[in-house]
Short mmCIF file of C-alpha atoms and ligand atoms in Angstrom, two decimals:
data_model
loop_
_atom_site.label_atom_id
_atom_site.label_comp_id
_atom_site.label_asym_id
_atom_site.label_seq_id
_atom_site.Cartn_x
_atom_site.Cartn_y
_atom_site.Cartn_z
CA MET A 27 181.20 -75.90 56.11
CA THR A 28 177.44 -75.89 56.43
CA ASN A 29 176.46 -73.09 58.72
CA GLU A 30 172.66 -73.41 58.51
CA LYS A 31 172.08 -70.10 60.25
CA ILE A 32 173.63 -68.17 57.38
CA LYS A 33 171.79 -68.34 54.08
CA ARG A 34 172.42 -64.99 52.42
CA ILE A 35 175.68 -63.02 52.46
CA GLY A 36 175.87 -59.34 51.50
CA VAL A 37 179.11 -57.96 50.06
CA PHE A 38 180.05 -54.32 49.48
CA THR A 39 182.97 -51.99 48.91
CA SER A 40 183.39 -48.82 50.92
CA GLY A 41 185.74 -45.84 51.22
CA GLY A 42 188.36 -45.14 48.56
CA ASP A 43 188.46 -47.69 45.76
CA ALA A 44 191.58 -49.81 45.34
CA PRO A 45 192.79 -52.03 42.49
CA GLY A 46 191.96 -55.63 43.40
CA MET A 47 188.59 -54.88 44.99
CA ASN A 48 186.89 -56.60 42.03
CA ALA A 49 189.03 -59.69 42.54
CA ALA A 50 187.91 -59.71 46.19
CA ILE A 51 184.22 -59.34 45.22
CA ARG A 52 184.61 -62.24 42.79
CA ALA A 53 186.21 -64.39 45.48
CA VAL A 54 183.49 -63.63 48.03
CA VAL A 55 180.67 -64.33 45.57
CA ARG A 56 182.11 -67.57 44.27
CA THR A 57 183.09 -68.86 47.72
CA GLY A 58 179.59 -68.13 49.02
CA ILE A 59 178.04 -69.99 46.11
CA TYR A 60 180.55 -72.85 46.53
CA TYR A 61 179.16 -73.31 50.05
CA GLN A 62 175.55 -73.12 48.76
CA LYS A 63 174.83 -69.64 50.06
CA GLU A 64 173.18 -66.83 48.14
CA VAL A 65 175.28 -63.71 47.69
CA PHE A 66 174.02 -60.15 47.25
CA GLY A 67 175.97 -57.08 46.19
CA ILE A 68 175.21 -53.86 48.06
CA MET A 69 175.82 -50.88 45.77
CA ARG A 70 177.81 -47.78 46.80
CA GLY A 71 178.74 -49.09 50.24
CA TYR A 72 176.68 -47.87 53.17
CA GLU A 73 174.79 -45.44 50.92
CA GLY A 74 173.28 -48.35 49.00
CA MET A 75 172.61 -50.21 52.23
CA ILE A 76 170.60 -47.25 53.53
CA GLU A 77 168.73 -46.87 50.22
CA GLY A 78 168.16 -50.60 49.72
CA ASP A 79 170.19 -50.70 46.49
CA ILE A 80 170.95 -54.41 46.63
CA VAL A 81 171.39 -56.87 43.75
CA LYS A 82 171.71 -60.63 43.60
CA LEU A 83 175.07 -61.83 42.29
CA GLY A 84 175.84 -65.12 40.61
CA ALA A 85 179.11 -66.86 39.75
CA ARG A 86 178.83 -65.57 36.17
CA SER A 87 178.01 -61.99 37.16
CA VAL A 88 181.53 -61.69 38.61
CA GLY A 89 183.21 -63.14 35.52
CA ASN A 90 185.74 -61.00 33.61
CA ILE A 91 186.37 -58.64 36.53
CA ILE A 92 189.49 -60.09 38.21
CA GLN A 93 191.72 -57.96 35.96
CA ARG A 94 189.73 -54.74 36.29
CA GLY A 95 190.54 -51.78 38.53
CA GLY A 96 187.84 -49.90 40.46
CA THR A 97 184.86 -51.71 41.93
CA ILE A 98 181.81 -53.02 40.06
CA LEU A 99 179.78 -52.43 43.24
CA LYS A 100 180.88 -48.78 43.32
CA THR A 101 181.84 -47.11 46.56
CA ALA A 102 181.09 -44.10 48.72
CA ARG A 103 181.88 -42.50 52.05
CA SER A 104 178.51 -42.23 53.87
CA LYS A 105 177.79 -39.55 56.47
CA GLU A 106 174.32 -40.90 57.25
CA PHE A 107 175.67 -44.30 58.26
CA ARG A 108 177.58 -42.59 61.05
CA THR A 109 174.22 -41.95 62.74
CA LYS A 110 172.18 -44.57 64.60
CA GLU A 111 169.11 -43.75 62.47
CA GLY A 112 171.12 -44.35 59.29
CA ARG A 113 172.33 -47.70 60.56
CA LEU A 114 168.78 -48.72 61.52
CA LYS A 115 167.56 -47.94 57.98
CA ALA A 116 170.44 -49.99 56.60
CA TYR A 117 169.73 -52.92 58.91
CA ASN A 118 166.03 -52.93 57.97
CA ASN A 119 166.97 -53.16 54.29
CA LEU A 120 169.29 -56.07 55.00
CA LYS A 121 166.49 -57.81 56.92
CA LYS A 122 164.06 -57.20 54.05
CA GLU A 123 166.44 -59.00 51.67
CA GLY A 124 167.06 -61.78 54.20
CA ILE A 125 170.79 -60.94 54.36
CA ASP A 126 172.16 -62.52 57.51
CA ALA A 127 175.92 -61.89 57.19
CA LEU A 128 178.14 -59.20 55.69
CA VAL A 129 181.53 -58.94 54.05
CA ALA A 130 182.91 -55.41 53.68
CA ILE A 131 185.91 -54.53 51.53
CA GLY A 132 187.47 -51.22 52.52
CA GLY A 133 189.63 -49.30 54.94
CA ASP A 134 189.49 -48.39 58.57
CA GLY A 135 186.64 -45.86 58.24
CA SER A 136 184.48 -48.56 56.66
CA PHE A 137 185.26 -51.00 59.47
CA THR A 138 184.25 -48.54 62.16
CA GLY A 139 180.72 -48.32 60.72
CA LEU A 140 180.45 -52.08 60.48
CA HIS A 141 181.69 -52.51 64.02
CA TYR A 142 178.74 -50.40 65.22
CA LEU A 143 176.29 -52.35 63.03
CA THR A 144 177.42 -55.71 64.45
CA GLU A 145 177.27 -54.33 67.99
CA GLU A 146 173.81 -52.82 67.58
CA PHE A 147 172.09 -55.55 65.56
CA GLY A 148 174.24 -58.64 66.04
CA ILE A 149 174.70 -59.26 62.31
CA PRO A 150 177.88 -61.29 61.68
CA ALA A 151 180.45 -59.37 59.65
CA VAL A 152 183.99 -59.79 58.40
CA CYS A 153 186.07 -57.08 56.75
CA ILE A 154 188.63 -57.42 54.00
CA PRO A 155 191.36 -54.74 53.98
CA GLY A 156 191.13 -52.85 50.70
CA THR A 157 193.01 -49.54 50.48
CA ILE A 158 196.05 -48.39 48.56
CA ASP A 159 197.47 -46.83 51.75
CA ASN A 160 198.51 -50.12 53.46
CA ASP A 161 197.70 -48.32 56.70
CA LEU A 162 195.85 -51.14 58.47
CA THR A 163 197.42 -53.05 61.28
CA GLY A 164 196.52 -56.76 61.40
CA THR A 165 197.71 -57.45 57.86
CA ASP A 166 201.07 -57.16 56.16
CA TYR A 167 199.40 -55.93 52.97
CA THR A 168 196.11 -54.33 52.01
CA ILE A 169 194.51 -54.92 48.61
CA GLY A 170 195.57 -52.23 46.12
CA TYR A 171 198.77 -51.15 47.79
CA ASP A 172 201.04 -53.21 45.53
CA THR A 173 199.38 -51.93 42.35
CA ALA A 174 199.42 -48.31 43.53
CA THR A 175 203.10 -48.54 44.48
CA ASN A 176 203.97 -50.06 41.10
CA THR A 177 202.07 -47.22 39.42
CA ALA A 178 204.04 -44.69 41.45
CA VAL A 179 207.35 -46.38 40.55
CA GLU A 180 206.47 -46.33 36.87
CA ALA A 181 205.71 -42.61 37.11
CA ILE A 182 208.92 -41.89 39.05
CA ASP A 183 210.98 -43.71 36.40
CA LYS A 184 209.43 -41.54 33.69
CA ILE A 185 210.00 -38.36 35.66
CA ARG A 186 213.62 -39.40 36.19
CA ASP A 187 214.21 -39.39 32.41
CA THR A 188 213.09 -35.80 32.03
CA ALA A 189 214.63 -34.68 35.34
CA LEU A 190 218.06 -35.91 34.24
CA SER A 191 217.76 -34.46 30.77
CA HIS A 192 217.08 -30.97 32.15
CA ASN A 193 219.07 -31.22 35.39
CA ARG A 194 215.94 -30.52 37.37
CA LEU A 195 214.89 -31.13 40.95
CA PHE A 196 211.47 -32.81 41.15
CA PHE A 197 209.14 -33.07 44.10
CA ILE A 198 206.85 -36.03 43.43
CA GLU A 199 203.79 -36.34 45.65
CA VAL A 200 202.26 -39.76 46.19
CA MET A 201 199.09 -40.67 48.10
CA GLY A 202 199.01 -41.48 51.79
CA ARG A 203 197.14 -39.16 54.15
CA ASN A 204 198.51 -40.76 57.29
CA SER A 205 200.74 -43.39 55.87
CA GLY A 206 204.13 -43.36 54.19
CA TYR A 207 204.04 -46.89 52.77
CA ILE A 208 203.62 -45.92 49.12
CA ALA A 209 206.21 -43.15 49.49
CA VAL A 210 208.85 -45.28 51.19
CA ASN A 211 208.67 -48.21 48.83
CA SER A 212 208.19 -46.28 45.60
CA GLY A 213 211.01 -44.01 46.81
CA ILE A 214 213.39 -46.94 47.35
CA ALA A 215 212.39 -48.59 44.07
CA GLY A 216 212.59 -45.29 42.16
CA GLY A 217 215.95 -44.30 43.67
CA ALA A 218 214.73 -41.13 45.39
CA ALA A 219 217.24 -38.78 47.00
CA ALA A 220 214.86 -38.24 49.92
CA ILE A 221 211.53 -39.61 51.08
CA ILE A 222 209.24 -37.48 53.23
CA ILE A 223 206.47 -39.29 55.11
CA PRO A 224 203.91 -38.43 57.81
CA GLU A 225 205.39 -40.90 60.31
CA GLU A 226 208.89 -39.48 60.29
CA THR A 227 210.11 -36.13 61.40
CA MET A 228 212.44 -35.04 58.66
CA SER A 229 212.52 -31.29 59.21
CA PHE A 230 212.60 -28.77 56.41
CA GLU A 231 216.11 -27.84 57.57
CA ASN A 232 217.23 -31.48 57.18
CA LEU A 233 215.92 -31.38 53.63
CA MET A 234 217.76 -28.13 52.93
CA THR A 235 220.98 -29.65 54.31
CA LEU A 236 220.60 -32.59 51.98
CA LEU A 237 219.98 -30.35 48.99
CA THR A 238 222.85 -28.02 49.87
CA ALA A 239 225.18 -31.03 49.97
CA GLY A 240 224.06 -31.68 46.39
CA GLU A 241 224.89 -28.08 45.49
CA GLY A 242 228.40 -28.60 46.85
CA SER A 243 228.98 -31.50 44.48
CA SER A 244 227.25 -29.79 41.54
CA LYS A 245 224.36 -32.27 41.73
CA LYS A 246 221.36 -30.62 40.13
CA SER A 247 218.88 -33.33 39.38
CA ASN A 248 217.18 -35.05 42.24
CA LEU A 249 213.93 -36.82 42.92
CA ILE A 250 212.24 -36.22 46.25
CA VAL A 251 209.20 -38.40 47.01
CA VAL A 252 206.68 -36.80 49.36
CA ALA A 253 203.66 -38.53 50.90
CA GLU A 254 200.60 -36.25 50.73
CA GLY A 255 200.32 -36.34 54.54
CA SER A 256 203.85 -34.97 55.04
CA LYS A 257 204.01 -32.85 58.20
CA ILE A 258 206.40 -30.33 56.64
CA GLY A 259 204.20 -29.63 53.61
CA GLY A 260 203.17 -31.34 50.40
CA ALA A 261 205.24 -31.34 47.21
CA THR A 262 203.98 -27.93 46.02
CA GLU A 263 204.62 -26.23 49.34
CA LEU A 264 208.06 -27.77 49.75
CA ALA A 265 209.08 -26.79 46.22
CA LYS A 266 208.03 -23.20 46.94
CA LYS A 267 209.94 -23.09 50.21
CA VAL A 268 213.12 -24.50 48.65
CA ALA A 269 212.88 -21.99 45.78
CA GLU A 270 212.62 -19.15 48.31
CA ARG A 271 215.86 -20.28 49.96
CA SER A 272 217.97 -21.12 46.90
CA ASP A 273 217.95 -20.45 43.18
CA TYR A 274 220.43 -23.21 42.49
CA PHE A 275 217.77 -25.67 41.41
CA ASP A 276 215.31 -25.64 38.53
CA ILE A 277 212.36 -27.08 40.48
CA LYS A 278 209.29 -28.93 39.20
CA VAL A 279 206.40 -30.62 40.97
CA THR A 280 204.34 -33.67 39.99
CA VAL A 281 201.35 -34.72 42.08
CA LEU A 282 200.40 -38.26 41.10
CA GLY A 283 197.00 -38.11 42.83
CA HIS A 284 194.17 -40.45 41.85
CA LEU A 285 196.20 -41.96 39.04
CA GLN A 286 197.48 -44.28 41.79
CA ARG A 287 194.00 -45.57 42.55
CA GLY A 288 193.20 -46.90 39.08
CA GLY A 289 194.48 -49.53 36.71
CA SER A 290 194.58 -53.27 36.40
CA PRO A 291 195.65 -54.92 39.67
CA THR A 292 199.05 -56.61 39.81
CA TYR A 293 199.22 -60.40 40.14
CA PHE A 294 200.05 -59.84 43.82
CA ASP A 295 196.87 -57.87 44.52
CA ARG A 296 194.71 -60.34 42.57
CA VAL A 297 196.06 -63.30 44.54
CA LEU A 298 195.88 -61.43 47.85
CA ALA A 299 192.27 -60.41 47.14
CA SER A 300 191.36 -63.97 46.13
CA LYS A 301 192.86 -65.45 49.31
CA LEU A 302 191.24 -62.86 51.57
CA GLY A 303 187.86 -63.21 49.82
CA VAL A 304 187.80 -66.97 50.35
CA ALA A 305 189.00 -66.58 53.96
CA ALA A 306 186.35 -63.93 54.72
CA VAL A 307 183.48 -66.21 53.70
CA GLU A 308 184.97 -69.31 55.30
CA GLY A 309 185.60 -67.27 58.45
CA ILE A 310 181.97 -66.12 58.61
CA LEU A 311 180.70 -69.65 58.09
CA LYS A 312 182.94 -70.84 60.93
CA GLY A 313 181.52 -68.20 63.27
CA GLN A 314 184.00 -65.34 62.91
CA THR A 315 182.43 -61.91 63.38
CA ASP A 316 183.49 -58.35 64.14
CA VAL A 317 186.91 -59.17 62.69
CA MET A 318 189.17 -58.17 59.84
CA VAL A 319 190.78 -60.96 57.87
CA GLY A 320 194.40 -60.31 57.01
CA ILE A 321 197.61 -61.94 55.93
CA ARG A 322 200.58 -62.08 58.28
CA ASN A 323 203.81 -63.86 57.33
CA SER A 324 201.88 -65.54 54.50
CA LYS A 325 199.23 -66.94 56.88
CA ILE A 326 195.55 -65.96 57.10
CA VAL A 327 194.70 -64.27 60.40
CA TYR A 328 191.52 -62.80 61.92
CA ASN A 329 191.82 -59.79 64.19
CA SER A 330 189.01 -58.12 66.11
CA PHE A 331 187.90 -54.69 64.79
CA ASP A 332 188.82 -53.28 68.18
CA SER A 333 192.43 -54.21 67.66
CA ILE A 334 192.44 -52.62 64.18
CA ILE A 335 190.38 -49.44 64.39
CA ASN A 336 192.41 -46.37 65.30
CA HIS A 337 195.65 -48.32 65.40
CA VAL A 338 198.57 -47.51 63.17
CA HIS A 339 200.33 -49.87 60.80
CA GLU A 340 203.84 -48.90 61.83
CA ILE A 341 206.18 -48.08 59.00
CA ASP A 342 208.98 -50.58 58.58
CA GLN A 343 212.06 -48.96 60.16
CA GLU A 344 214.39 -51.21 58.19
CA SER A 345 212.99 -49.80 54.94
CA LEU A 346 213.65 -46.27 56.15
CA ARG A 347 217.21 -47.22 57.08
CA ILE A 348 217.80 -48.77 53.65
CA ALA A 349 216.36 -45.72 51.89
CA LYS A 350 218.79 -43.46 53.76
CA ILE A 351 221.86 -45.58 53.05
CA LEU A 352 221.07 -45.80 49.36
CA SER A 353 220.30 -42.14 48.77
CA ILE A 354 223.83 -40.80 49.47
O1 LIG B 426 192.63 -43.88 51.57
C1 LIG B 426 193.00 -43.99 50.25
C2 LIG B 426 193.26 -42.63 49.65
O2 LIG B 426 193.58 -42.83 48.30
C3 LIG B 426 194.31 -41.78 50.34
O3 LIG B 426 195.62 -42.13 49.99
C4 LIG B 426 193.91 -40.41 49.89
O4 LIG B 426 194.35 -39.44 50.80
C5 LIG B 426 192.41 -40.47 49.89
O5 LIG B 426 192.08 -41.84 49.70
C6 LIG B 426 191.75 -39.63 48.82
O6 LIG B 426 190.37 -39.77 48.97
P1 LIG B 426 189.29 -39.22 47.93
O7 LIG B 426 189.34 -40.11 46.73
O8 LIG B 426 188.00 -39.30 48.64
O9 LIG B 426 189.73 -37.86 47.58
#
């Protein structure tokens, strides 16, 4: 794989960090070097690209990071990159360093920026899906989702112990602005009585019906998992509304928040990140550009940014069905 046109590859992380991003950086750097390319790390995503904060990376400089959460390249959400002037500054810095191809690790917001950069300046670019939300179409899994869901399950298990001991009703809020993936799967794995997600229209009245059924059978402790993007209110709001309607339950709220973004990546996320990192570089060297690399039915796939940006990764209906059957 000797693409003579590409000599220097830039890699960066962008948007919310996700466990496994470091494993992806390591894979990109080592694959680039394996194919005799030079690899540069761009710090703080598009912010660092605009400011020219770019460092050369070697095979050893990405040692001892596969097991670490966060991102050694740091990350940011850049407003300036949304403007044409910002992107021109960024492109000039890339040119100055001789960077002739890019690999971005991030979510859909990060890809949109890169899509514009490739369109405007013709620089080849491949994206690797890295976000705990698993909200990107074109891949079965995004890097970080497995770790975040395991973190949520561990927390739910712990809350269950105290909920049962006190006969309490807990509303547990997990991350997911527009996506219920973490909620659905941590809810199934944690044995939740109900799962409330942005994609599904469980009304507040449905929730009350479910809880009232519990009242009828003297069931007092319950775990309700709520995705932060729930259309009928987050955990705090729902708890308040239920308390206004009934004093049967002793209600508590736990918002897991950014806890879900940290920690050592699971084996699954490390392997996924490694595979996608290798595939991103090999894809670029084979002429792929303006695409996201993903994994579908265990096979590497490349999908154009156009087919990814602003499209929804549909929630698995079968999982929702299973969750309902098992929560009776
Ligand atoms: O997109 C990943 C995510 O963790 C979402 O689940 C969450 O809504 C958002 O990022 C939080 O972003 P920030 O860290 O900027 O508050």
